[in-house]
Coordinates of C-alpha atoms in Angstrom, one line a residue:
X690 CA 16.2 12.8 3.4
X691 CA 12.5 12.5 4.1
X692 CA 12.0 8.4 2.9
X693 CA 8.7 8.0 5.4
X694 CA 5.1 9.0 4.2
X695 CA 3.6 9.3 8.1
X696 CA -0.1 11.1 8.7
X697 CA -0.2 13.1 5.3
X698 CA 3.7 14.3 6.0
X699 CA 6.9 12.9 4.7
X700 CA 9.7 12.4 7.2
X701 CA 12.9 11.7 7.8
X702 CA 13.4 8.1 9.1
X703 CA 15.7 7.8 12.5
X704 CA 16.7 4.1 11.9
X705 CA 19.3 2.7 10.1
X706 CA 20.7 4.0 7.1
X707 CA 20.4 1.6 4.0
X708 CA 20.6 2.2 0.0
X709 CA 19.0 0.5 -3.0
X710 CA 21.3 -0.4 -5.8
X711 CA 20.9 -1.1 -9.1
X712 CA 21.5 -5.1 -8.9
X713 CA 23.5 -5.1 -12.7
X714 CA 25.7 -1.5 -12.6
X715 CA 25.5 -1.2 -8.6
X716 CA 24.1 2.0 -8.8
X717 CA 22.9 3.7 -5.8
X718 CA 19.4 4.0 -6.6
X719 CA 18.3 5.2 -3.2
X720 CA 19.6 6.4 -0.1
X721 CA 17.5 6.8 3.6
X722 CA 16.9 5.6 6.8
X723 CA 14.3 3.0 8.1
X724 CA 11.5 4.0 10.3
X725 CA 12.1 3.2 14.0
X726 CA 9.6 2.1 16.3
X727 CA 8.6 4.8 17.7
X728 CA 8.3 5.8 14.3
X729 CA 6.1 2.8 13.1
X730 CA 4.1 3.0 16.4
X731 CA 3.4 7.2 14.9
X732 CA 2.2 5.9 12.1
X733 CA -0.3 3.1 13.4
X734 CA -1.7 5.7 15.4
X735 CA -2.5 8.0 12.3
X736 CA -3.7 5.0 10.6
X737 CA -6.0 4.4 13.4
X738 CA -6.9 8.2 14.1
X739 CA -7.7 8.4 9.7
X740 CA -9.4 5.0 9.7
X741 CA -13.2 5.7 10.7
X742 CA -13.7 8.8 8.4
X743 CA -13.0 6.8 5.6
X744 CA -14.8 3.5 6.3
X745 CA -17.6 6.1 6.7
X746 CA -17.0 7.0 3.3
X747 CA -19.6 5.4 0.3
X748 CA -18.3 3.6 -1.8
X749 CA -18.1 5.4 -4.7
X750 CA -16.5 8.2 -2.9
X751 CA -13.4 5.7 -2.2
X752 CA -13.6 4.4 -5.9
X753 CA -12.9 7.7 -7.2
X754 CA -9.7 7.9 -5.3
X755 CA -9.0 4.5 -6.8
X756 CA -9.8 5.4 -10.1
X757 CA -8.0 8.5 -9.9
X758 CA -4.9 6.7 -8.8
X759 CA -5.2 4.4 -12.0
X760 CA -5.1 7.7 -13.7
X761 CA -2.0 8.9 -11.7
X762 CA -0.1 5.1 -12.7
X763 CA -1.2 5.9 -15.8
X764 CA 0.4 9.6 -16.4
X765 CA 4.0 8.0 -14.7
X766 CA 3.8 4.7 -16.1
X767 CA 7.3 5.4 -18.1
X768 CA 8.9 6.6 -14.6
X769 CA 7.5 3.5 -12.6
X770 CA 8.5 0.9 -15.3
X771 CA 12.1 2.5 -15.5
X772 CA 12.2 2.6 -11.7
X773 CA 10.8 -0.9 -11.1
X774 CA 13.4 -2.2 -14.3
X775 CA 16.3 0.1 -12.1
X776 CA 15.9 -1.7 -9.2
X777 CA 15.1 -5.0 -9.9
X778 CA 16.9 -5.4 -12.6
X779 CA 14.3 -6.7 -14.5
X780 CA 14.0 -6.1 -19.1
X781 CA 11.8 -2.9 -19.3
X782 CA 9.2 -4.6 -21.5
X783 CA 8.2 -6.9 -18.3
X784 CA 8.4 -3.7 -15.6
X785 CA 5.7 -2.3 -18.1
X786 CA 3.7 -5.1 -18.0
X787 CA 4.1 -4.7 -14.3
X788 CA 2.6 -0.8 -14.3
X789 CA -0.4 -2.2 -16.3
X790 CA -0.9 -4.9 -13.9
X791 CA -0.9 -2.3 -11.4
X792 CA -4.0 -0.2 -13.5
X793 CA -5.6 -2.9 -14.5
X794 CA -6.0 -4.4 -10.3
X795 CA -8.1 -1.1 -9.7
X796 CA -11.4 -2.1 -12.2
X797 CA -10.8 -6.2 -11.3
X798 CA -11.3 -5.2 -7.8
X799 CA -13.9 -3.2 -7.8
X800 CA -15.9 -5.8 -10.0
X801 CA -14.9 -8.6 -7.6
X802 CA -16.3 -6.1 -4.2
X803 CA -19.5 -5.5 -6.2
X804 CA -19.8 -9.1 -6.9
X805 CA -18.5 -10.5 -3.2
X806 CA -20.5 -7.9 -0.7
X807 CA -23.5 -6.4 0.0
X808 CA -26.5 -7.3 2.5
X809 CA -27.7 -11.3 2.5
X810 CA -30.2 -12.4 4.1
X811 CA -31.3 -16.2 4.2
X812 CA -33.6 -18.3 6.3
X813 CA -32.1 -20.2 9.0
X814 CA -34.8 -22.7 11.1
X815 CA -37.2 -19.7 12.7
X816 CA -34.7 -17.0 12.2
X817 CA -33.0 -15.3 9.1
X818 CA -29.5 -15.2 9.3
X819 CA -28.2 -11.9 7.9
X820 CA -24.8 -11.6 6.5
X821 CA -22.9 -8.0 6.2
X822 CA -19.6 -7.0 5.3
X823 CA -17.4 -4.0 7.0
X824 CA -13.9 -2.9 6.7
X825 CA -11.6 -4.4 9.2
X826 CA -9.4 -1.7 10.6
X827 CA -5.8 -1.0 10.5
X828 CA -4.1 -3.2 8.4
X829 CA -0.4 -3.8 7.1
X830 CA 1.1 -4.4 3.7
X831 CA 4.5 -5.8 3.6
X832 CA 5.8 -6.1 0.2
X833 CA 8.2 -8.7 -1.9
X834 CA 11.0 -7.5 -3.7
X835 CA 10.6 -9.3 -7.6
X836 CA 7.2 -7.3 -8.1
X837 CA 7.5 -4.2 -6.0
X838 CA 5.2 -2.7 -7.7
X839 CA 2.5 -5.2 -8.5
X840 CA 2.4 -7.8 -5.3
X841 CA 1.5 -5.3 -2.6
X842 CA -0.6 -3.2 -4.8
X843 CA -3.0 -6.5 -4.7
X844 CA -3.2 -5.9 -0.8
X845 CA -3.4 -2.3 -0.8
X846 CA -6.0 -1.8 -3.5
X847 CA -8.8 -4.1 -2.4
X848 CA -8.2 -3.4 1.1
X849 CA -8.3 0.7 1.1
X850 CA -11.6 -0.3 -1.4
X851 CA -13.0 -1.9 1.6
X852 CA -12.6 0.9 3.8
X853 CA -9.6 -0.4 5.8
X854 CA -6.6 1.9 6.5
X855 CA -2.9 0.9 5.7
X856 CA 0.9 0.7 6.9
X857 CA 2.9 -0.4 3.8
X858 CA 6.3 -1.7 4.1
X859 CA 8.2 -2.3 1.2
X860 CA 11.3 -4.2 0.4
X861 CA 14.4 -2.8 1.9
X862 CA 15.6 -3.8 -1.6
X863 CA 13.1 -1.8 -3.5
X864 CA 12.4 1.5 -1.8
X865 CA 12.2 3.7 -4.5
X866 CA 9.4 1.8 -6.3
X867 CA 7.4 2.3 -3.1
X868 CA 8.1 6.0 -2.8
X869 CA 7.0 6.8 -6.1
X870 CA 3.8 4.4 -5.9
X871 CA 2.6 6.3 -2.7
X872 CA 3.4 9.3 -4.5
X873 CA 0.8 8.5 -7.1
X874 CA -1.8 7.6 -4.3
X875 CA -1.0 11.3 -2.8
X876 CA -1.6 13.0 -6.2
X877 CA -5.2 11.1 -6.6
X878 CA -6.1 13.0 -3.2
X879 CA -5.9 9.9 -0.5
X880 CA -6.7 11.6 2.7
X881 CA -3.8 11.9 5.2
X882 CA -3.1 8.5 7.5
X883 CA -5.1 6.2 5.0
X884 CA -1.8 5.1 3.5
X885 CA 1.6 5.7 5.2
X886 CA 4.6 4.4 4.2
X887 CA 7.0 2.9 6.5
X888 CA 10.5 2.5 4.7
X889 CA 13.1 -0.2 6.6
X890 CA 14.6 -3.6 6.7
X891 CA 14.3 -6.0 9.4
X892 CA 13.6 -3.9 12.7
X893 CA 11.4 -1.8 11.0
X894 CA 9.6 -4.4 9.7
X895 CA 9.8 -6.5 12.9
X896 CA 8.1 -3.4 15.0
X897 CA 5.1 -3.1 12.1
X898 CA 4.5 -6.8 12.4
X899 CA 4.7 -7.0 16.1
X900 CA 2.6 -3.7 16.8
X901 CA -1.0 -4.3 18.9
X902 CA -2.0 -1.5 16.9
X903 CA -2.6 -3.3 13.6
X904 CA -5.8 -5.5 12.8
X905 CA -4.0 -7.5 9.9
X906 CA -1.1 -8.3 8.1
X907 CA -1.3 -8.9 4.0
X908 CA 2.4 -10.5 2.6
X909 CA 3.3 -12.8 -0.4
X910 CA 6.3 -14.9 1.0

């Protein structure tokens, strides 16, 4: 089963074979293997190789991507909501609520980069002290379980907005949530290695967080 979104491709992972279950019927929700890694090290790599095209990018070009991934949430916002209400066991009125969170993050960020960059300039003694902003590289997401959906979209929007390039690692608990959010980024036309998706419990996340590759690392925890 191909559970890993690496450099534009999905793949099989070679790691340990785990399943997310519905927490009230104990459904199996979802059923893969977590990325090893050599696996996660692939998929810094393409994150790196896929990073400076689109820091290069204006920023309108990368808002259209963003927009037209609100669009995508928008058109599987019953899916997501059932999914995220599936595996977390959450009512379905408050997994929708969760979706629109998700829509709503992609205008409340652009509105806060607008507001929060740009060239300053300001006098300092016989000098002017200049102040510029710039993407900061490779950067991992790892997300909670209780808002799969929601929590690690606010790392991954603003920080694919600034021109950074991500590794997201879900919850070993919520997979499926994850596969069909990057699945929405892919159908808004995200260039390959910009966002890869690196499915896994501990190890995997162990070899994402301990990787030289990576510039940053975004949690809630």
């Amino acid at each position: 089963m191909s559970t890993l979104y690496i450099a534009g491709a999905w793949q099989a992972g070679q790691g340990e074979l785990f399943h997310s279950l519905n927490p009230v019927t104990q459904q199996v929700l979802w059923s893969g293997q977590g990325a090893t890694a050599e696996q996660v090290d692939h998929a810094v790599q393409a994150a790196r190789q896929a990073f400076p095209a689109w820091a290069l990018l204006s920023l309108d070009q990368r808002i259209a991507v963003l927009e037209a991934f609100a669009a995508s949430l928008k058109q599987h916002a019953d899916e997501l909501a059932n999914c995220i209400g599936e595996e977390t066991g959450k009512p379905l009125w408050e997994s929708a609520t969760e979706v629109t969170s998700m829509v709503n993050k992609i205008a409340i960020s652009v509105q806060s980069y607008r507001e929060r960059t740009g060239e300053k300039s300001s006098p300092l003694g016989d000098a002017t002290a200049v102040l510029r902003h710039k993407p900061h590289g490779v950067v991992a997401v790892f997300g909670p379980y209780n808002f799969p959906g929601h929590l690690p979209n606010g790392h991954i929007v603003p920080a694919l907005l600034a021109g950074n390039t991500v590794l997201f690692k879900p919850s070993e608990l919520t997979p499926k949530v994850a596969e069909l959010t990057v699945k929405c980024w892919i159908e808004a036309g995200l260039p390959a290695g910009v966002l890869n998706l690196l499915q896994g419990g501990r190890e995997t996340g162990v070899a994402l967080a301990a990787n030289p590759g990576i510039d940053g690392l975004f949690f809630t925890g």
